[in-house]
Short mmCIF file of C-alpha atoms in Angstrom, two decimals:
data_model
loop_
_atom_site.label_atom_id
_atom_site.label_comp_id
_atom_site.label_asym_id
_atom_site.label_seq_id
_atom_site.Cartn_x
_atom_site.Cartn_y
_atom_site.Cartn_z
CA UNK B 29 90.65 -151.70 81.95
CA UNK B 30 94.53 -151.56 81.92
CA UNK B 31 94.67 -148.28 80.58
CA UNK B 32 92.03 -147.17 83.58
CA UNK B 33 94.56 -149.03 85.88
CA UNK B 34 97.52 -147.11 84.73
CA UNK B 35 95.54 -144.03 84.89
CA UNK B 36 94.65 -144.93 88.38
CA UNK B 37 98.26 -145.31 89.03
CA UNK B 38 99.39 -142.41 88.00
CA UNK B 39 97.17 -140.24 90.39
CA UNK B 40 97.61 -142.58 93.23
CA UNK B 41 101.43 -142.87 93.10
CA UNK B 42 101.16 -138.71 93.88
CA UNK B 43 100.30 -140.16 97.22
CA UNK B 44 102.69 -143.36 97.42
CA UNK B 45 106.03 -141.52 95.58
CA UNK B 46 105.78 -138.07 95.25
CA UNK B 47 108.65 -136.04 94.08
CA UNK B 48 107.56 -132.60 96.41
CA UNK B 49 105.01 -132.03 99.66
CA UNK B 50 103.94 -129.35 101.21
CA UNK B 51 103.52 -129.35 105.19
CA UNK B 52 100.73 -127.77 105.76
CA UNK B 53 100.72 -127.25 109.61
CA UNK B 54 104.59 -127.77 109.81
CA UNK B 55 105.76 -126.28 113.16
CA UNK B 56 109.29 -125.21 114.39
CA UNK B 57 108.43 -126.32 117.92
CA UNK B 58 109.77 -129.56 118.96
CA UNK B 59 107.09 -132.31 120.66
CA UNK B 60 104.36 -131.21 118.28
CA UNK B 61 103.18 -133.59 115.27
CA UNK B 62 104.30 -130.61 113.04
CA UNK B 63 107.82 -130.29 113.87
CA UNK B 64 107.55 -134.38 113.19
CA UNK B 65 106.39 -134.15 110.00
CA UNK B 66 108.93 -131.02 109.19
CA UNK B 67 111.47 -133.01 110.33
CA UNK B 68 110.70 -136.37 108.15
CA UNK B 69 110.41 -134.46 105.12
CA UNK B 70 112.92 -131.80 105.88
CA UNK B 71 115.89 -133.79 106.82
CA UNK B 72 115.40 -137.32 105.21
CA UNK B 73 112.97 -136.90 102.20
CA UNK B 74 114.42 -137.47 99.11
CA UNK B 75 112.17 -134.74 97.08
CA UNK B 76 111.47 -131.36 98.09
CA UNK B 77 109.48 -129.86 100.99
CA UNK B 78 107.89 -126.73 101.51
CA UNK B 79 106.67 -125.82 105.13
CA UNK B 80 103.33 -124.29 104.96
CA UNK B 81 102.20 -121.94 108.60
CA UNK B 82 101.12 -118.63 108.36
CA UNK B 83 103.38 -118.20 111.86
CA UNK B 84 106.77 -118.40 110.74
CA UNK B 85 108.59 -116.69 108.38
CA UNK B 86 112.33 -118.25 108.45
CA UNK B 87 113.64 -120.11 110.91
CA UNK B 88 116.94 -122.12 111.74
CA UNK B 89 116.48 -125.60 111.89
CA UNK B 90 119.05 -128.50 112.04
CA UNK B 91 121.65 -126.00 111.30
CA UNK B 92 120.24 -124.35 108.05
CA UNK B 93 117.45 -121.76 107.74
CA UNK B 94 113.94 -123.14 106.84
CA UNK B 95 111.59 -120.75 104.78
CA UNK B 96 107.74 -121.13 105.53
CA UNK B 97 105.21 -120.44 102.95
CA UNK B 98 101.63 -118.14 104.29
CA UNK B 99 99.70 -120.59 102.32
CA UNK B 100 99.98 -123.60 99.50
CA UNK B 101 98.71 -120.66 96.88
CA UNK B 102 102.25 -118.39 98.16
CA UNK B 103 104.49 -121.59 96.69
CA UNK B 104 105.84 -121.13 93.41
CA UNK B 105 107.09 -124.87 92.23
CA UNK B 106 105.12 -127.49 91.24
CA UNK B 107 103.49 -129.68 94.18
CA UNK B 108 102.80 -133.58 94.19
CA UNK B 109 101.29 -134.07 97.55
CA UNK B 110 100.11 -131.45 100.36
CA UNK B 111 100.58 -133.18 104.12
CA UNK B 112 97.57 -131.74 106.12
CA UNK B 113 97.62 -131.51 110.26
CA UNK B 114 95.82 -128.48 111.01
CA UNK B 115 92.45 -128.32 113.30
CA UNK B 116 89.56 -130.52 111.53
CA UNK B 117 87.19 -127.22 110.29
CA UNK B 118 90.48 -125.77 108.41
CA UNK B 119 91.06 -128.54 106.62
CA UNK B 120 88.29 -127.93 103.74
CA UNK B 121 89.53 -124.47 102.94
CA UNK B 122 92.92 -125.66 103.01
CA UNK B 123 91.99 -128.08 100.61
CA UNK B 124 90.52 -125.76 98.31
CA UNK B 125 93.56 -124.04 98.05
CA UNK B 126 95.20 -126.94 97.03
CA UNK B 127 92.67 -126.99 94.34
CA UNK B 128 93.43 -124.12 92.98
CA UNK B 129 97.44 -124.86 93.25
CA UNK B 130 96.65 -127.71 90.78
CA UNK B 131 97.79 -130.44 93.30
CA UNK B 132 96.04 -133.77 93.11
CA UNK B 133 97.07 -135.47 96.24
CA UNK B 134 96.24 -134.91 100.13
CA UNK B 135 96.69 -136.74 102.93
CA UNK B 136 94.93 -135.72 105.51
CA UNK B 137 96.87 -136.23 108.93
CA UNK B 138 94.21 -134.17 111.22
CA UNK B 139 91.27 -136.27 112.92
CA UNK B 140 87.84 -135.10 114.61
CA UNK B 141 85.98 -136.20 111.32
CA UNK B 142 83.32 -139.28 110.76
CA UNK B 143 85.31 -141.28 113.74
CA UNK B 144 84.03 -138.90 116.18
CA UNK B 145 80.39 -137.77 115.00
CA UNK B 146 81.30 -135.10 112.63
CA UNK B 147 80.29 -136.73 109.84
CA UNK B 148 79.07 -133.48 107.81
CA UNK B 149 82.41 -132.16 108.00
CA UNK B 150 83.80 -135.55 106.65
CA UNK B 151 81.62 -135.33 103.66
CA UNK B 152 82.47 -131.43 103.13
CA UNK B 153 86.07 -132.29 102.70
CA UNK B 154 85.25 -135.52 99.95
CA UNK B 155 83.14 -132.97 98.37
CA UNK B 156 85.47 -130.11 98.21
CA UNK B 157 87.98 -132.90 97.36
CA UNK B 158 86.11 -134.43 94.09
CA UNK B 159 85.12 -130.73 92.84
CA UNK B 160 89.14 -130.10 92.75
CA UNK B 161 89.90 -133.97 91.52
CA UNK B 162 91.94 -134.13 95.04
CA UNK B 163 92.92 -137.71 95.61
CA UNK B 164 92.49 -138.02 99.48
CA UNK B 165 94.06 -140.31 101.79
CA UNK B 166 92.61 -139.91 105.23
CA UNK B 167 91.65 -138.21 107.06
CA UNK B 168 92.13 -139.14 110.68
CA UNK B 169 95.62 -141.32 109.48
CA UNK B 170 99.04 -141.46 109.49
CA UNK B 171 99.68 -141.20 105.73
CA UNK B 172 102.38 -142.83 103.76
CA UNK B 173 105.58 -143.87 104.94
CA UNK B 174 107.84 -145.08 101.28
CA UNK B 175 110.90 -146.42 102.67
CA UNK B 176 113.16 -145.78 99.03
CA UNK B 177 112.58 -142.03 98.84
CA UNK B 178 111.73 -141.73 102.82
CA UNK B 179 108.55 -139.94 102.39
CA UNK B 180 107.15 -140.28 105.57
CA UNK B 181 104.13 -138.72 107.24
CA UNK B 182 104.03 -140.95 110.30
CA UNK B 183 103.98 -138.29 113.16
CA UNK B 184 105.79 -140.26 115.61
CA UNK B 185 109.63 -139.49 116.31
CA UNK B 186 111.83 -142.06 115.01
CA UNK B 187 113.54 -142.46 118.21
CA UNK B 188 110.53 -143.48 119.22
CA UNK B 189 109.62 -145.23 116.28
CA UNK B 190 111.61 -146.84 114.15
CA UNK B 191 111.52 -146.69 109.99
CA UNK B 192 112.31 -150.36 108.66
CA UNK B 193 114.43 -150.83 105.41
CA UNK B 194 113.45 -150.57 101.86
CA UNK B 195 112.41 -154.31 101.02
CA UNK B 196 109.83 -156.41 98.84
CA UNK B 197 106.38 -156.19 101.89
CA UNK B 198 104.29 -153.54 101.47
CA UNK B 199 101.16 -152.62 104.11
CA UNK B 200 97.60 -151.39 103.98
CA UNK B 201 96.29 -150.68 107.57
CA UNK B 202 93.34 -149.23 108.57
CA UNK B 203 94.97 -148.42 111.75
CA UNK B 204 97.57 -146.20 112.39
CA UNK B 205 99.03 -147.08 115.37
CA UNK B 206 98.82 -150.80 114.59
CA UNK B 207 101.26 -149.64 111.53
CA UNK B 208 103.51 -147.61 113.57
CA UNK B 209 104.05 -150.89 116.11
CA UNK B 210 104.82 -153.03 113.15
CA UNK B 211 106.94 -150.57 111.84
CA UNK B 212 109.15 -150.44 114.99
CA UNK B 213 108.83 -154.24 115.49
CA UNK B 214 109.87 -154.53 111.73
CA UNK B 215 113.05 -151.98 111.73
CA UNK B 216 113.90 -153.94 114.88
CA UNK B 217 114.28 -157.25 113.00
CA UNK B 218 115.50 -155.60 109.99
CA UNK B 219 112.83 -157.03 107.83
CA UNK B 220 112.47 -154.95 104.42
CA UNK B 221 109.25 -153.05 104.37
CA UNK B 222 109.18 -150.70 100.93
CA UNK B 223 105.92 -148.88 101.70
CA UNK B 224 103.60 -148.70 104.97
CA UNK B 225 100.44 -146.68 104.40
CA UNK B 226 97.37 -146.20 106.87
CA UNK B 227 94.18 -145.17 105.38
CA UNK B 228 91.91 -144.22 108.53
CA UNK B 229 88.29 -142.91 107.54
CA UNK B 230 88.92 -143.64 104.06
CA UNK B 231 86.78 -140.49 102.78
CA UNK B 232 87.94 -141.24 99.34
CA UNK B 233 91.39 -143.54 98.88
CA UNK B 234 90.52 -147.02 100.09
CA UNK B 235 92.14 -150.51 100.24
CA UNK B 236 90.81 -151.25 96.94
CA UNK B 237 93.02 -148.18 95.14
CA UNK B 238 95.58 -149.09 96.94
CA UNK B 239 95.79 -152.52 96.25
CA UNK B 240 95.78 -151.75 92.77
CA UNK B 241 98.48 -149.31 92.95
CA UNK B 242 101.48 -152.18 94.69
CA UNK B 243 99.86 -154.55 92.16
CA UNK B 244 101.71 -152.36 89.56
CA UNK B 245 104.39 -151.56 91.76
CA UNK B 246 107.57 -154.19 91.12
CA UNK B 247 109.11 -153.31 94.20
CA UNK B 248 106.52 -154.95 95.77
CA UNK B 249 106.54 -158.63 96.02
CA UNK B 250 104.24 -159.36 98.61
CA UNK B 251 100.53 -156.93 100.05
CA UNK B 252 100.00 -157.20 103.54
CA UNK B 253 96.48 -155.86 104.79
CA UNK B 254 95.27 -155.22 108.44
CA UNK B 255 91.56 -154.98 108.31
CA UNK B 256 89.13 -153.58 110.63
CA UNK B 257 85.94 -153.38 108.94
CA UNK B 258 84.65 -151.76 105.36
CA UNK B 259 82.50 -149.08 105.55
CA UNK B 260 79.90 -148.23 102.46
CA UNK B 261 77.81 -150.77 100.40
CA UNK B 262 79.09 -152.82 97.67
CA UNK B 263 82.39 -152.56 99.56
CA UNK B 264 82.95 -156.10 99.30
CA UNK B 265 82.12 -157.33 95.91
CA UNK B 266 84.50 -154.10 95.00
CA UNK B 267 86.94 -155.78 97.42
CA UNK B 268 86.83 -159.08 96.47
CA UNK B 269 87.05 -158.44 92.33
CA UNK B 270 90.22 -156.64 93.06
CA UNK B 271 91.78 -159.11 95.26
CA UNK B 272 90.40 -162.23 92.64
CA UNK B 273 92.02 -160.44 90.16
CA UNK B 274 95.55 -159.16 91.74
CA UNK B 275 96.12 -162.67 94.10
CA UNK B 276 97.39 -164.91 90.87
CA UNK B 277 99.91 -162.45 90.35
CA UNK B 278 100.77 -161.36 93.88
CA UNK B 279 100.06 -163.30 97.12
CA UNK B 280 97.98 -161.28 99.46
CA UNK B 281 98.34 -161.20 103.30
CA UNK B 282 95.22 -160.25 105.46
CA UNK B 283 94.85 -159.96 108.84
CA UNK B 284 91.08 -159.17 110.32
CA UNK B 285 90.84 -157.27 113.71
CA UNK B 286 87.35 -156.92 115.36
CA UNK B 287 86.13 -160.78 114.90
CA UNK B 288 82.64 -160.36 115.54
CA UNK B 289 81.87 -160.23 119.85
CA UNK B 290 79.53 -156.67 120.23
CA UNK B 291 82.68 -155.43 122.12
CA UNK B 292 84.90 -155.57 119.11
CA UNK B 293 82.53 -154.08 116.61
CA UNK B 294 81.84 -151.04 118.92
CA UNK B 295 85.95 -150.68 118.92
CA UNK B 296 86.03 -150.76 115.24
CA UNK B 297 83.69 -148.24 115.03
CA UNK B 298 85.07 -145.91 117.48
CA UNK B 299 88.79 -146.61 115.76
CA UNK B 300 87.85 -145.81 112.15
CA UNK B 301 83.84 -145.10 111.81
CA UNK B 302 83.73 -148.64 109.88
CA UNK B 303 81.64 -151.27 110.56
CA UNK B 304 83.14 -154.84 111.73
CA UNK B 305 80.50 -157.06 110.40
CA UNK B 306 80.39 -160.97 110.86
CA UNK B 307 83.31 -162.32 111.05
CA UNK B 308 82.36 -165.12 108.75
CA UNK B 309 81.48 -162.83 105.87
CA UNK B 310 85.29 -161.34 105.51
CA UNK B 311 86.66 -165.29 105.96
CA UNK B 312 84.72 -166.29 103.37
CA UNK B 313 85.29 -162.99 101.16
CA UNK B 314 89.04 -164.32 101.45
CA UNK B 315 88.72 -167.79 100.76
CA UNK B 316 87.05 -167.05 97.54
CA UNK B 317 88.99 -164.32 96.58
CA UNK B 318 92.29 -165.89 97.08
CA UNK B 319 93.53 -164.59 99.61
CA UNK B 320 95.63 -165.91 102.65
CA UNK B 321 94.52 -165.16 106.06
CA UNK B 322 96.28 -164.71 109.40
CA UNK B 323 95.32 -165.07 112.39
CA UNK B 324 97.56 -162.47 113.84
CA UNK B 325 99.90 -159.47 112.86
CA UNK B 326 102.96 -161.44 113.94
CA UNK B 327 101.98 -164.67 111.76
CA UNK B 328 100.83 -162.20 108.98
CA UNK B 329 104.45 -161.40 108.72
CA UNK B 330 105.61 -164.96 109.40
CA UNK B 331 103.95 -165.61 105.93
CA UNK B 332 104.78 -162.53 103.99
CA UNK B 333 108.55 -162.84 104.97
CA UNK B 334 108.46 -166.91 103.45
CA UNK B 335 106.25 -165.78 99.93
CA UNK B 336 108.73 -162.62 99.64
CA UNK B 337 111.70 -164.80 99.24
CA UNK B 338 110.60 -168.46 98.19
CA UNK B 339 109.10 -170.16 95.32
CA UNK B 340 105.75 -171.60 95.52
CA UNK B 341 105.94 -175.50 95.93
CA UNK B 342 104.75 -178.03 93.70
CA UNK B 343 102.99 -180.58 96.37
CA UNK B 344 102.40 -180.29 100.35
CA UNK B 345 105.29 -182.73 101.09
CA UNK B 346 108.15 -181.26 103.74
CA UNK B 347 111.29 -182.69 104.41
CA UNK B 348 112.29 -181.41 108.01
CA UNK B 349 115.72 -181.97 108.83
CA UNK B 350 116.71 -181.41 112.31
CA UNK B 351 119.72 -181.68 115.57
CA UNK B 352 116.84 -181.59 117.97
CA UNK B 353 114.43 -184.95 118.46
CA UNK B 354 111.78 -182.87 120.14
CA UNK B 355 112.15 -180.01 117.77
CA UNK B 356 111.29 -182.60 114.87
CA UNK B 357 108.16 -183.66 116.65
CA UNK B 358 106.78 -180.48 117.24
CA UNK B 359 107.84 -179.62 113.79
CA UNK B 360 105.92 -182.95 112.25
CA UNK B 361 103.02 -181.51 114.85
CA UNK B 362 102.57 -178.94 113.20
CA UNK B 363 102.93 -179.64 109.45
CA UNK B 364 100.46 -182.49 110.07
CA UNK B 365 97.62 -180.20 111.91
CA UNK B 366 98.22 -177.93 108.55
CA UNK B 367 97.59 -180.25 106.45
CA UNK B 368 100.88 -180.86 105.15
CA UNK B 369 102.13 -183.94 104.97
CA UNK B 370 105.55 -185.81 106.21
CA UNK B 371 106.34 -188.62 104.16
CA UNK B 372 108.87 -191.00 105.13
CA UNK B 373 112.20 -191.37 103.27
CA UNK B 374 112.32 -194.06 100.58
CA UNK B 375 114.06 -197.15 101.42
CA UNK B 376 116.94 -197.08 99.02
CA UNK B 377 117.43 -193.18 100.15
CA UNK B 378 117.60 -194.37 103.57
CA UNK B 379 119.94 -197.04 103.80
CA UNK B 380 122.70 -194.57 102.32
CA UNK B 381 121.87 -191.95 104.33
CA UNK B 382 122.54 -194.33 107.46
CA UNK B 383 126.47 -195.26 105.37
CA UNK B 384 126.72 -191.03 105.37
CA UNK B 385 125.27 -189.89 108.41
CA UNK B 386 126.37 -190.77 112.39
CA UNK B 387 125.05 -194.57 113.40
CA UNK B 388 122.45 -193.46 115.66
CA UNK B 389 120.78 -190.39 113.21
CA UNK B 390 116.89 -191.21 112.53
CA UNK B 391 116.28 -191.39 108.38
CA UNK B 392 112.85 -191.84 108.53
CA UNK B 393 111.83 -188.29 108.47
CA UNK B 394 112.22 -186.05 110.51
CA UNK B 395 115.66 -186.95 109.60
CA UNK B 396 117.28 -186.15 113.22
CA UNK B 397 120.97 -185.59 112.54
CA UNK B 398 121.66 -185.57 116.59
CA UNK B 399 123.66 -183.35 118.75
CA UNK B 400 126.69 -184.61 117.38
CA UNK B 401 125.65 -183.54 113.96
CA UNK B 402 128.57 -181.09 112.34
CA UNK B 403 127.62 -179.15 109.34
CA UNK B 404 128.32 -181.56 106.88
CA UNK B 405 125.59 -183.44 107.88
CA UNK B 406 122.64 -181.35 107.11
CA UNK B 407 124.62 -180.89 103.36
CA UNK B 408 124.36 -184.58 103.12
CA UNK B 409 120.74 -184.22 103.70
CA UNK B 410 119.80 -181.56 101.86
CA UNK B 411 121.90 -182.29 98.26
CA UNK B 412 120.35 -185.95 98.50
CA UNK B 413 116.68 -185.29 99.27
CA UNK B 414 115.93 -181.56 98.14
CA UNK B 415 116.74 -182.28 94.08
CA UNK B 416 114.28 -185.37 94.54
CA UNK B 417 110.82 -185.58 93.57
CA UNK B 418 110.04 -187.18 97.02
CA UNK B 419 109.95 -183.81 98.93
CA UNK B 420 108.54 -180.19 97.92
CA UNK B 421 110.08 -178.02 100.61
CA UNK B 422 112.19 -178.59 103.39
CA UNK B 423 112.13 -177.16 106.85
CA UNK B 424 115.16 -177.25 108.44
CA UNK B 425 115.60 -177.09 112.32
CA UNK B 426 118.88 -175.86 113.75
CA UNK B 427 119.92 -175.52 117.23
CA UNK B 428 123.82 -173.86 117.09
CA UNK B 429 124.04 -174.85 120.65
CA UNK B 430 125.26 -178.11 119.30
CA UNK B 431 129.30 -177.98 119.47
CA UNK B 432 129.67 -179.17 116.04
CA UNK B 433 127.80 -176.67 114.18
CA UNK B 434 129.70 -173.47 113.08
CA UNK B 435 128.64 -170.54 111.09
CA UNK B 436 129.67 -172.22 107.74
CA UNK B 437 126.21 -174.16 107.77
CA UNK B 438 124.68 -171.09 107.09
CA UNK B 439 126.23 -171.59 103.53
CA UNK B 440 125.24 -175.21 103.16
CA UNK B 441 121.25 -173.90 103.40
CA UNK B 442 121.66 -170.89 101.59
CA UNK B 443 123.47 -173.66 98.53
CA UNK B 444 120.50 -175.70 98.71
CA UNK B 445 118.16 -172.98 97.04
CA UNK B 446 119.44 -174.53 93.99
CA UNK B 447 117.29 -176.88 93.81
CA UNK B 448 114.32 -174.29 93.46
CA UNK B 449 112.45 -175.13 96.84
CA UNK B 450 111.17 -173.80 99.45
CA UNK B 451 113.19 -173.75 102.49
CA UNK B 452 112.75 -172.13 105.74
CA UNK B 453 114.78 -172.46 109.08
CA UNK B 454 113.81 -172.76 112.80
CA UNK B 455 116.57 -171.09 114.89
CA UNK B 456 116.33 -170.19 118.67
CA UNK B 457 118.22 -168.82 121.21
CA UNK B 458 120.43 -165.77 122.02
CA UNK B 459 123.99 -165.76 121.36
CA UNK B 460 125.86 -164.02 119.40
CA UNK B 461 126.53 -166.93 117.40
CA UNK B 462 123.08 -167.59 116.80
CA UNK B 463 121.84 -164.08 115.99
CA UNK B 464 125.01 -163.75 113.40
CA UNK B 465 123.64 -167.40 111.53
CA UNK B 466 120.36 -166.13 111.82
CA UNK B 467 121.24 -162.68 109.83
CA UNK B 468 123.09 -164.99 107.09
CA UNK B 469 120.19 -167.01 106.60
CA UNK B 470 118.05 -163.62 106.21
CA UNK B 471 120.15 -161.42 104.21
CA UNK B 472 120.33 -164.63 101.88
CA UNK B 473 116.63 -165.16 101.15
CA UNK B 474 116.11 -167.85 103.71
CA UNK B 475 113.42 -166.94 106.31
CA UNK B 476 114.33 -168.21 109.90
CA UNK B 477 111.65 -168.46 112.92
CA UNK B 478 111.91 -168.94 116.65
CA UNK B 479 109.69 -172.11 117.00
CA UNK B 480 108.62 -175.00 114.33
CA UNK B 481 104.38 -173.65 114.66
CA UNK B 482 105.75 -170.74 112.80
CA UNK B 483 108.17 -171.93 110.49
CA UNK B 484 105.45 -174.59 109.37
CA UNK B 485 102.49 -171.66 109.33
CA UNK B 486 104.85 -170.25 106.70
CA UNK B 487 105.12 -173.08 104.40
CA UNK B 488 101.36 -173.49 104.43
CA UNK B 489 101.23 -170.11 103.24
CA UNK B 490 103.72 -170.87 100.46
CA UNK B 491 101.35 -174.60 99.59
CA UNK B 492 98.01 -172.56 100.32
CA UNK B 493 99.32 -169.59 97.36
CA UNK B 494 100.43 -172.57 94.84
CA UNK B 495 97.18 -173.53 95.70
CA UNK B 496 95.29 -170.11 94.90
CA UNK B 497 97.58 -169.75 91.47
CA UNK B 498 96.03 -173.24 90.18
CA UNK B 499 92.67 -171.99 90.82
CA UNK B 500 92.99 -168.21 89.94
#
């Protein structure tokens, strides 16, 4: 099995972290998904690229000249990868050429296969695919985008679209254009992304391969998946051995679209050729298998950003420490209706807490430091309660409106990871003062959320993994 695995590997990281592509379809004209693609690979890609049109011979680009090749066959070098976006009924002789180039990786940009009827042509290209031992990814996707070399088949201009950092989240979507959106949203927010890959029709590459592949992969620390549907029998026993088997090592993040109304499953259909199914069958699949579901693309990435960065905890029990009364309620809301629990602060704990902290602070838990809390004050908090075996994880609620908070208590929270917690922050509003904590608390390891429902959701999803690595 583990030498099948690294076999598997080695083929599929051809597709994932190739050292050359070849463009086939690349185009010189601007606003066309071939000058995109030309562009990616031409300007930012780490490993060579070699423009494949029958059109063109040279032409100056970006202020050098670009040489284009007649056909894969008319390039002399090695290739890892060919990039395909050329009509639908080309693609199967272009793929025997790269058969008889010797390259063992495709991705297939072009649609007009399974997703819209033309399902023999779909099966032409597996078939031409497995008689050349062509790994495929595709067709009808947006490929790979590997944020440390910046391969990147997404067809979408960046100024339009942005490219988030190299970072320890990687993402299997069946969609494309859900990945390009959290993409953007991600490169917005600076959150660290290492690999984004979209599998559409899934003719031969599927979740499964893939999954395997970032389970090897250090880089990756956490698999995100947005599902729409699987699409051949035995799928999901295929499915759920791989994730049962990868989960105790690395949590996985799913998100299911199409939830089971007639309306949805049509969509899903349409979208990728897949099939939704019930609703209940994927939950389930995931429950056993270990792993965590979302109910959303935004709280998938609530969770993934929290198990990226934080250890798993040992019990359910949160401290939340907070300058904000109502914050603390909603945040004890929230916990509670997860399942966590709130325990009040012991007694002896208590009493010199009340000799440390301002007269009219609540100790009980939600410790409320008040809006006359300075930063000191959430230190006191945290070094007394986080090393103790009373607490498991601390959520930690800071409004910087508050006149005696400064930037400095960004260090006091980032400190407490000492004590080999979980912490997370709640921080809203929209000064600069706020956004500058907020990127300390980040760029340190400590995920921060707008509202308490999310910060809590993301300390679930560290208690629900410590959960899965018992069983598992």
């Amino acid at each position: 099995m583990y030498l099948n695995l690294c076999f598997l590997y080695s083929v599929i990281s051809k597709l994932l972290d190739p050292q050359s592509a070849a463009i086939v379809g690349a185009s010189p004209k601007p606003g066309t998904v071939g000058y995109v693609l030309l562009e990616n690979l031409a300007t930012r890609f780490k490993g060579r690229a070699y423009p494949v049109n029958p059109k063109y011979d040279v032409v100056e680009l970006w202020g050098r000249k670009i040489k284009f090749y007649k056909s894969l066959l008319e390039v002399e070098d090695d290739i890892d990868v060919a990039v395909i976006a050329t009509p639908a009924p080309t693609v199967p002789k272009i793929l025997e050429e790269a058969g008889q180039k010797g390259i063992k990786a495709a991705v297939v940009i072009s649609s007009g296969f399974a997703e819209a009827g033309n399902v023999e042509l779909e099966n032409w290209v597996k078939a031409v695919a497995k008689q050349y031992g062509i790994r495929l990814l595709g067709p009808n996707c947006i490929g790979v985008y590997n944020a440390y070399t910046n391969f990147d088949t997404q067809f979408l201009p960046v100024e339009r679209a942005g490219r988030p950092p190299p970072g320890p989240i990687a993402l299997i979507s069946q969609s494309g254009a859900v990945a390009t959106a959290i993409m953007d949203w991600a490169a917005r927010r600076r959150l660290g992304m290492g690999f984004v890959v979209n599998y559409g029709n899934k003719a031969d590459v599927t979740e499964v391969e893939l999954l395997e592949a970032f389970a090897e992969d250090e880089r990756v620390k956490v698999i995100t998946m947005y599902m729409e549907g699987l699409k051949y029998p035995g799928e999901a026993k295929r499915l759920l051995d791989t994730v049962r088997r990868i989960a105790p090592k690395k949590p996985i993040v799913v998100y299911k679209a199409g939830r089971g109304s007639t309306a949805a499953q049509r969509a899903v259909r349409s979208h990728t050729a897949a099939m939704a199914g019930t609703y209940e069958m994927y939950h389930g699949l995931f429950k056993q298998a270990g792993a965590i579901e979302a109910s959303s693309v935004r709280e998938m990435f609530d969770m993934a950003k929290a198990l990226a960065t934080q250890p798993t905890p040992r019990g359910p029990r949160v401290l939340v420490v907070t300058d904000s009364g109502g914050m603390g309620v909603q945040a004890v809301d929230a916990l509670e209706a997860l399942g966590l629990e709130v325990p009040e602060v012991p007694e002896s704990i208590a009493k010199e807490l009340k000799r440390e902290l301002l007269p009219f602070a609540a100790v009980s838990n939600p410790i409320d430091v008040t809006g006359s809390a300075t930063d000191e004050h959430y230190k006191i908090v945290l070094d007394m309660l986080l090393p103790t075996a009373f607490f498991d994880m601390a959520l930690v609620v800071t409004l910087m409106q508050v006149p005696g908070l400064t930037k400095n208590l960004a260090e006091y929270i980032i400190g407490a990871k000492k004590y080999g917690k979980p912490i997370v922050a709640v921080n809203f509003g929209g000064s600069e003062l706020v956004q500058k904590f907020e990127e300390a608390l980040e760029d340190s390891g400590v995920p921060t959320y707008p509202t308490p429902e999310r910060a809590a959701k993301a300390l679930w999803a560290l208690y629900r993994y410590s959960q899965v690595r018992r069983r598992l």
